[in-house]
mmCIF file of C-alpha atoms in Angstrom:
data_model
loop_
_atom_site.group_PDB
_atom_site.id
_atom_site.type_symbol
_atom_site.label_atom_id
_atom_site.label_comp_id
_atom_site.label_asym_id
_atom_site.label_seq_id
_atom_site.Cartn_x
_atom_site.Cartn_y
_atom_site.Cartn_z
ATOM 1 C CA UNK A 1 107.126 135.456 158.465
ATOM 2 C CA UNK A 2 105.850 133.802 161.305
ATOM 3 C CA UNK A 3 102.263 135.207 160.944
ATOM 4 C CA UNK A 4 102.268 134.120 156.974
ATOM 5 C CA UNK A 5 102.964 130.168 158.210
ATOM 6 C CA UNK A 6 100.139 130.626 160.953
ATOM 7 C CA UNK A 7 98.367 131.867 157.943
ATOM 8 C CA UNK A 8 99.006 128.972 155.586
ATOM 9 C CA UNK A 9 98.437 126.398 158.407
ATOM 10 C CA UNK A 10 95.145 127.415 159.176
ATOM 11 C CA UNK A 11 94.108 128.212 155.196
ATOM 12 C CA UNK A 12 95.190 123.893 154.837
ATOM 13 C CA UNK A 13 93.216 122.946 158.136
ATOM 14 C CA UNK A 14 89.940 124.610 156.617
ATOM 15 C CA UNK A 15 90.182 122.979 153.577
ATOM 16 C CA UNK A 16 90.785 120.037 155.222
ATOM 17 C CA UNK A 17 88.341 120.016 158.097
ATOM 18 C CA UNK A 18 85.272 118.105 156.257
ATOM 19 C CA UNK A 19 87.497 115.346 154.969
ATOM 20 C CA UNK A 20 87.822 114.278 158.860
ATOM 21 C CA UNK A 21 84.237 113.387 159.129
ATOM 22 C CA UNK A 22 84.606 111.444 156.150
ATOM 23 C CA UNK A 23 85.474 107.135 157.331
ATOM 24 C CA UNK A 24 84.998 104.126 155.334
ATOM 25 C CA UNK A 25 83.115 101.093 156.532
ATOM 26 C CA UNK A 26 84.099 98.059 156.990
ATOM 27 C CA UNK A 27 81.515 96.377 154.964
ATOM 28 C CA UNK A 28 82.703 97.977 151.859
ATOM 29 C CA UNK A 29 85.128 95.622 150.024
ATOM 30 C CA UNK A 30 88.654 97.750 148.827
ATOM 31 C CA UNK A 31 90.420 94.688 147.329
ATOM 32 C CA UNK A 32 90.048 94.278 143.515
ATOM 33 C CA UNK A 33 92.355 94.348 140.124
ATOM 34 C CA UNK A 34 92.843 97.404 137.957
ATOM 35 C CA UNK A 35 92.403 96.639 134.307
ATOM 36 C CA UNK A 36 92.824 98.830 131.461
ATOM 37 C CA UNK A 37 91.354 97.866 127.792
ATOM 38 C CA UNK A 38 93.340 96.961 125.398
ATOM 39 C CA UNK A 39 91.271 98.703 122.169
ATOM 40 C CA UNK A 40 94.422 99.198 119.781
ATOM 41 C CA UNK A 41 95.576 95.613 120.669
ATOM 42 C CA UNK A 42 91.633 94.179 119.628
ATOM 43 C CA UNK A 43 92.145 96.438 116.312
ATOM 44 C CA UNK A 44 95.404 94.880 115.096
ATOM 45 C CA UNK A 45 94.269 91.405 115.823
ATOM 46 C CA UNK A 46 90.591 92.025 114.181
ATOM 47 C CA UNK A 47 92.671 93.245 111.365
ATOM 48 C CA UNK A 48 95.431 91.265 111.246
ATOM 49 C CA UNK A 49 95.689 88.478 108.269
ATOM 50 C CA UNK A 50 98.793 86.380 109.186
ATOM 51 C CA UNK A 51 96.380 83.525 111.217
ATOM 52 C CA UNK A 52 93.890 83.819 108.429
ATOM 53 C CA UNK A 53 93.441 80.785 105.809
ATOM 54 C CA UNK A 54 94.866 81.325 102.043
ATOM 55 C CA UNK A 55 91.113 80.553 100.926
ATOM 56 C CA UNK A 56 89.744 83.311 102.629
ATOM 57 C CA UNK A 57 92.418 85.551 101.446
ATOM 58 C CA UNK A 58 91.773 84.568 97.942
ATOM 59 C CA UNK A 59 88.482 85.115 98.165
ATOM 60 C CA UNK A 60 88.508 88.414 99.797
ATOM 61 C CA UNK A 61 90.878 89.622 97.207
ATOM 62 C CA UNK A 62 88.760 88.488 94.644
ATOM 63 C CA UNK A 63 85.635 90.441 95.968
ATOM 64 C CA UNK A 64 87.716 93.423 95.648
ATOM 65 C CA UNK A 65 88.174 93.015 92.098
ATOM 66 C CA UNK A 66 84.963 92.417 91.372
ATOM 67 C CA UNK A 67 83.701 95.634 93.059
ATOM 68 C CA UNK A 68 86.068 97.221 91.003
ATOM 69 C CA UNK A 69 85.356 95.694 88.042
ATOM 70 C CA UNK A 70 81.640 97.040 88.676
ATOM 71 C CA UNK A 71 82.615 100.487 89.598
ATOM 72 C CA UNK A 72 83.919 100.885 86.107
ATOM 73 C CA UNK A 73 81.325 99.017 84.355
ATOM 74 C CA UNK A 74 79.203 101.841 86.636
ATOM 75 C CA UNK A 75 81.477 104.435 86.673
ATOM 76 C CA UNK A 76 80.558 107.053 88.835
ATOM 77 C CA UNK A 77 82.472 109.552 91.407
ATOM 78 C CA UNK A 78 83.652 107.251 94.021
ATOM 79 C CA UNK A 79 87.135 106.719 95.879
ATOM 80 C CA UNK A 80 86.830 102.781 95.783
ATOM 81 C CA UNK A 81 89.769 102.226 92.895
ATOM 82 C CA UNK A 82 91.802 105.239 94.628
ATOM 83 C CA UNK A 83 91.219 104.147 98.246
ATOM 84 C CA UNK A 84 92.138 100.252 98.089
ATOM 85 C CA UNK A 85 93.763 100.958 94.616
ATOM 86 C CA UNK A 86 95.555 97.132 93.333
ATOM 87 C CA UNK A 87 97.226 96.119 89.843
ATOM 88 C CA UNK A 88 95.900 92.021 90.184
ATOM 89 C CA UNK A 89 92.989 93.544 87.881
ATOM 90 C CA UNK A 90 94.649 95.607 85.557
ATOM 91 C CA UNK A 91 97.898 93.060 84.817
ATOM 92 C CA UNK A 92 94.687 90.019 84.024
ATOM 93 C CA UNK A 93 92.920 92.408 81.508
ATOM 94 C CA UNK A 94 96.504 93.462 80.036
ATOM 95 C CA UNK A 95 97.097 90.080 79.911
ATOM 96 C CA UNK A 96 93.768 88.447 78.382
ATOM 97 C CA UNK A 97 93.217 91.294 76.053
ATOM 98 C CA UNK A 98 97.593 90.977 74.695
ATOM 99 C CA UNK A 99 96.562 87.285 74.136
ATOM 100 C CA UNK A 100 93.525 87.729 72.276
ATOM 101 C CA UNK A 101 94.822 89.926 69.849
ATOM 102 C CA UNK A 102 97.508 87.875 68.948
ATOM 103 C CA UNK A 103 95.999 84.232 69.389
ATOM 104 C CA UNK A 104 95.163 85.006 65.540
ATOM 105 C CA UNK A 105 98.727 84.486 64.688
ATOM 106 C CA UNK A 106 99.083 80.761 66.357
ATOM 107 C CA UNK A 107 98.924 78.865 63.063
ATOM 108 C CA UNK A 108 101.324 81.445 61.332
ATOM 109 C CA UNK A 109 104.754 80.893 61.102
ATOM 110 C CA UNK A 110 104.830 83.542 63.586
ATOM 111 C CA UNK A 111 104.385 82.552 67.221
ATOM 112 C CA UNK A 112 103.053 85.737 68.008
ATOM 113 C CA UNK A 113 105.520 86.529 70.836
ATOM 114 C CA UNK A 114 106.365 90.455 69.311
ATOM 115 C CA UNK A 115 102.064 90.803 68.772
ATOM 116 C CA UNK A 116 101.958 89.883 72.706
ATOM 117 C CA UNK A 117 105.113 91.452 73.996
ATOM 118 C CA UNK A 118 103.541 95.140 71.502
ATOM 119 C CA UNK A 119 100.442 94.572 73.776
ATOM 120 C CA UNK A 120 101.551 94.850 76.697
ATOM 121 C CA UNK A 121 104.390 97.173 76.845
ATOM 122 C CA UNK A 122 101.801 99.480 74.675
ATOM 123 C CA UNK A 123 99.384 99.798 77.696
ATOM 124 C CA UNK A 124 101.825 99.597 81.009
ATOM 125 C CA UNK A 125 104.415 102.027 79.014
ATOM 126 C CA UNK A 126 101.017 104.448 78.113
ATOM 127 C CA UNK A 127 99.474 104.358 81.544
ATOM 128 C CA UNK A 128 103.084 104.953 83.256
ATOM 129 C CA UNK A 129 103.236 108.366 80.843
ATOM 130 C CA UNK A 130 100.020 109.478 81.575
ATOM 131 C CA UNK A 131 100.371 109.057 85.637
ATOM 132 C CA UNK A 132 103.912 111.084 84.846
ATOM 133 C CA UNK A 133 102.201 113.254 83.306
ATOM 134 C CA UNK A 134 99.246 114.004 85.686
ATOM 135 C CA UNK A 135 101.848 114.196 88.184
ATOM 136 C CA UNK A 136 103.654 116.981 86.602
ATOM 137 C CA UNK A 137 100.200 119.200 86.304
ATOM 138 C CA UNK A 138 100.090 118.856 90.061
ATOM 139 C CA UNK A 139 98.181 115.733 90.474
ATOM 140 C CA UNK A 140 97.098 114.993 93.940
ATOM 141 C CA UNK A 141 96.639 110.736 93.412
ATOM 142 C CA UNK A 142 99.547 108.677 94.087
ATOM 143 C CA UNK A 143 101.516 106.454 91.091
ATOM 144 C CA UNK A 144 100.121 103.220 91.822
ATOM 145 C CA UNK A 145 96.780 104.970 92.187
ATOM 146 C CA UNK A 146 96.859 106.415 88.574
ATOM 147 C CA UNK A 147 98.018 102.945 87.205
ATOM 148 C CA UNK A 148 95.331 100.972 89.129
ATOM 149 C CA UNK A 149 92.568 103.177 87.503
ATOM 150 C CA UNK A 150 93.895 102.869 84.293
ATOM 151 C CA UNK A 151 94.085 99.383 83.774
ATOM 152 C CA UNK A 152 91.060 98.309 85.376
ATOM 153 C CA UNK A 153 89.407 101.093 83.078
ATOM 154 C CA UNK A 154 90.731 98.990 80.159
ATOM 155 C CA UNK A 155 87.831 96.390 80.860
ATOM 156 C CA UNK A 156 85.126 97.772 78.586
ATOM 157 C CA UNK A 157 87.569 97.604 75.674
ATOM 158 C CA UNK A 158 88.855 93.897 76.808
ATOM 159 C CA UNK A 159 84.774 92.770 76.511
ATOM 160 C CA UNK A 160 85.138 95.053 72.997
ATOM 161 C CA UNK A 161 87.723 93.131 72.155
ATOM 162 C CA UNK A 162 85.764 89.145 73.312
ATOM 163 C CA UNK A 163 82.804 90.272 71.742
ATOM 164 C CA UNK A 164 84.681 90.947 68.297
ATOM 165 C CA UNK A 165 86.558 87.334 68.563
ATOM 166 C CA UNK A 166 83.528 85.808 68.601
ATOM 167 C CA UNK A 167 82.247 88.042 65.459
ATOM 168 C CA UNK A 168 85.183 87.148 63.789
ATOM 169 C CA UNK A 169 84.793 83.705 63.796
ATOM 170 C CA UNK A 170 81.094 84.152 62.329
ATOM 171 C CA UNK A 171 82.260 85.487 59.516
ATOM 172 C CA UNK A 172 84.534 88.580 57.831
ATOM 173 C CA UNK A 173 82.366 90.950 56.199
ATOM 174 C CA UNK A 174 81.183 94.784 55.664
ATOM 175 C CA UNK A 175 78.417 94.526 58.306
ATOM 176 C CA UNK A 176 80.693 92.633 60.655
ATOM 177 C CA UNK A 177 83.048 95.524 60.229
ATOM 178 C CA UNK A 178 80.619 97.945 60.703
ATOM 179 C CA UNK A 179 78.906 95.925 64.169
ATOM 180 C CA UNK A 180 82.430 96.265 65.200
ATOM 181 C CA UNK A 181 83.530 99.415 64.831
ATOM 182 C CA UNK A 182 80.170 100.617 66.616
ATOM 183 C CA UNK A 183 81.364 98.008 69.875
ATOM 184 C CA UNK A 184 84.810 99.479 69.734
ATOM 185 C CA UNK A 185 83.407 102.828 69.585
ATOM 186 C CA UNK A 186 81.113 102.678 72.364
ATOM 187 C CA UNK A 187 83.270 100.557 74.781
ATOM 188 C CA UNK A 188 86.289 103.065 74.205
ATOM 189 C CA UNK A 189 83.502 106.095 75.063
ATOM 190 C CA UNK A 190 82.938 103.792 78.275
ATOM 191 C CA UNK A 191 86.764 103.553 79.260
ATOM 192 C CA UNK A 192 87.372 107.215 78.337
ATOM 193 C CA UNK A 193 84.524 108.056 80.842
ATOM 194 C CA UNK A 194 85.136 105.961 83.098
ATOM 195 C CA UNK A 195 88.925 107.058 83.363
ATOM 196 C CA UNK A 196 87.997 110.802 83.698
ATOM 197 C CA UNK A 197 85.313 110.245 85.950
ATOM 198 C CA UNK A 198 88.090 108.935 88.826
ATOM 199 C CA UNK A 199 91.288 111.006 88.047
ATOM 200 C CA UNK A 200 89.745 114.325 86.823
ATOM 201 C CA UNK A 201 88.758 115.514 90.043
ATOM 202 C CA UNK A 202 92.207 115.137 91.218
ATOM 203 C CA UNK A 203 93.762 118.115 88.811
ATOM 204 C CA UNK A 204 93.888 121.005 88.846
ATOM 205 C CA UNK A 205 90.541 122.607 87.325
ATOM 206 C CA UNK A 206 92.402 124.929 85.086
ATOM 207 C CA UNK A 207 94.705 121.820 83.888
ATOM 208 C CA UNK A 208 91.864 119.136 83.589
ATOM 209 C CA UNK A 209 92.023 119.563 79.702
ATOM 210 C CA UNK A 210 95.821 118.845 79.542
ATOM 211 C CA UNK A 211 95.361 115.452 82.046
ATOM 212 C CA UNK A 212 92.696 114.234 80.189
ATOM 213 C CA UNK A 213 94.316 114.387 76.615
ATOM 214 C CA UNK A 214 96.746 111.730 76.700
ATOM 215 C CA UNK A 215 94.092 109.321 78.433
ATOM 216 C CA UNK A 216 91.861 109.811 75.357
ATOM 217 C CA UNK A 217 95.095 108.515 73.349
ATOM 218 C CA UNK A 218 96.167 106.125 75.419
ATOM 219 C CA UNK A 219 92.329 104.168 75.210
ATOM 220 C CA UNK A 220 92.133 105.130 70.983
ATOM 221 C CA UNK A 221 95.467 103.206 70.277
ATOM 222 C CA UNK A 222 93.793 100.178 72.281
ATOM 223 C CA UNK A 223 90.473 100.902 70.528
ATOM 224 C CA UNK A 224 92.311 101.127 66.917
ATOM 225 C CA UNK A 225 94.313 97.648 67.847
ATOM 226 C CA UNK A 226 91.166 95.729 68.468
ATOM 227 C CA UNK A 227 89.095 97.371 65.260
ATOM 228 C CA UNK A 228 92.106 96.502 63.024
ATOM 229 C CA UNK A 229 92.665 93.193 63.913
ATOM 230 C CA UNK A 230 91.862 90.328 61.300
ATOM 231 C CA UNK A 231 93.587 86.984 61.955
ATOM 232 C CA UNK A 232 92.465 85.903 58.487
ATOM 233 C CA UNK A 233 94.999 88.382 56.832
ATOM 234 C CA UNK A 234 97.596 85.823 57.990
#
């Protein structure tokens, strides 16, 4: 035992040895604070929005509309409406579209509260079945995220629906009809697209044909609302 500590002693005095030549000057300074960077503290205040002025949130919100807006007016495979997904877009077109079609019916003796009231539980009831139902074939978006493409991909048919307004008030005729029903067509090709184009590539592939079904309905029973409205048959 006592050879094994001799040993040990002399193995820690070699290892030691060159640190005894080693000696710090005088000149060099050893005083000084130790600070450590706060990174995750600079995130949450870059990020944070509770010092930031209502104007600027407004107007940052309302850029993010607009982008979305233009992705579906460009639809194309992105993640912008599924990333930042919101429902400020899709509850104004529900909204402005539910009031156009029934603005016909102010000078009725109908107010037009059932026309508006039809409108809109019509597209938030259809877009809550189909994001049901593209959960049940193993969808891989989130509720909200389903709903937020669905309504903002109701914009083409809202601009359908302006654009026939303003026919309508030119005159009611066979051409009209017909300049119509090719707007209505083509802007409910647009939605359809656009739709498909963001939630298709989260189904299944064998189960694609199944999700995208009930979103064709869905954007015909809009389509077939707008083409069949005449406020002169009040």
């Amino acid at each position: 035992m006592a050879e094994t500590e001799e040993k040990q002693e002399n193995g820690s005095k070699q290892l030691f040895a060159g640190l005894s030549d080693v000696s710090i000057s005088g000149d060099i300074p050893v005083e000084g604070e130790i600070t450590v960077p706060m990174a995750s503290q600079s995130q949450e205040d870059d990020f944070s929005t509770l010092d930031e002025p209502v104007r600027d949130t407004i107007m940052r919100d309302l850029k993010a509309v607009g982008q979305k807006f233009f992705h579906v007016m460009y639809p194309k495979k992105s993640n912008a409406l599924l990333r930042d997904w919101d429902l400020w877009g899709p509850l104004v077109l529900c909204v402005s579209l539910a009031l156009m079609l029934q603005g016909g019916y102010a000078n009725s003796k109908d107010d037009g509260g059932p026309q508006f009231a039809e409108v809109f539980v019509i597209i938030w009831f259809g877009a809550v079945v189909i994001t049901l139902n593209s959960k049940l074939l193993g969808g891989t978006i989130s509720f909200f995220q389903s709903l937020c493409v669905l309504g903002y991909c109701i914009l083409p048919l809202t601009v359908a629906m302006l654009i026939c307004r303003l026919l309508l008030l030119a005159s009611v005729s066979t051409t009209i009809f017909i300049l119509r029903l090719v707007i209505v067509t083509v802007m409910f090709g647009w939605s359809t697209f656009a739709s498909t184009a963001f939630l298709a590539d989260s189904q299944p592939p064998n189960r694609r044909a199944l999700a995208v079904y009930p979103i064709f309905l869905f954007y015909f029973v809009i389509s077939w609302m707008i083409l069949t409205f005449n406020p002169s048959s009040l």
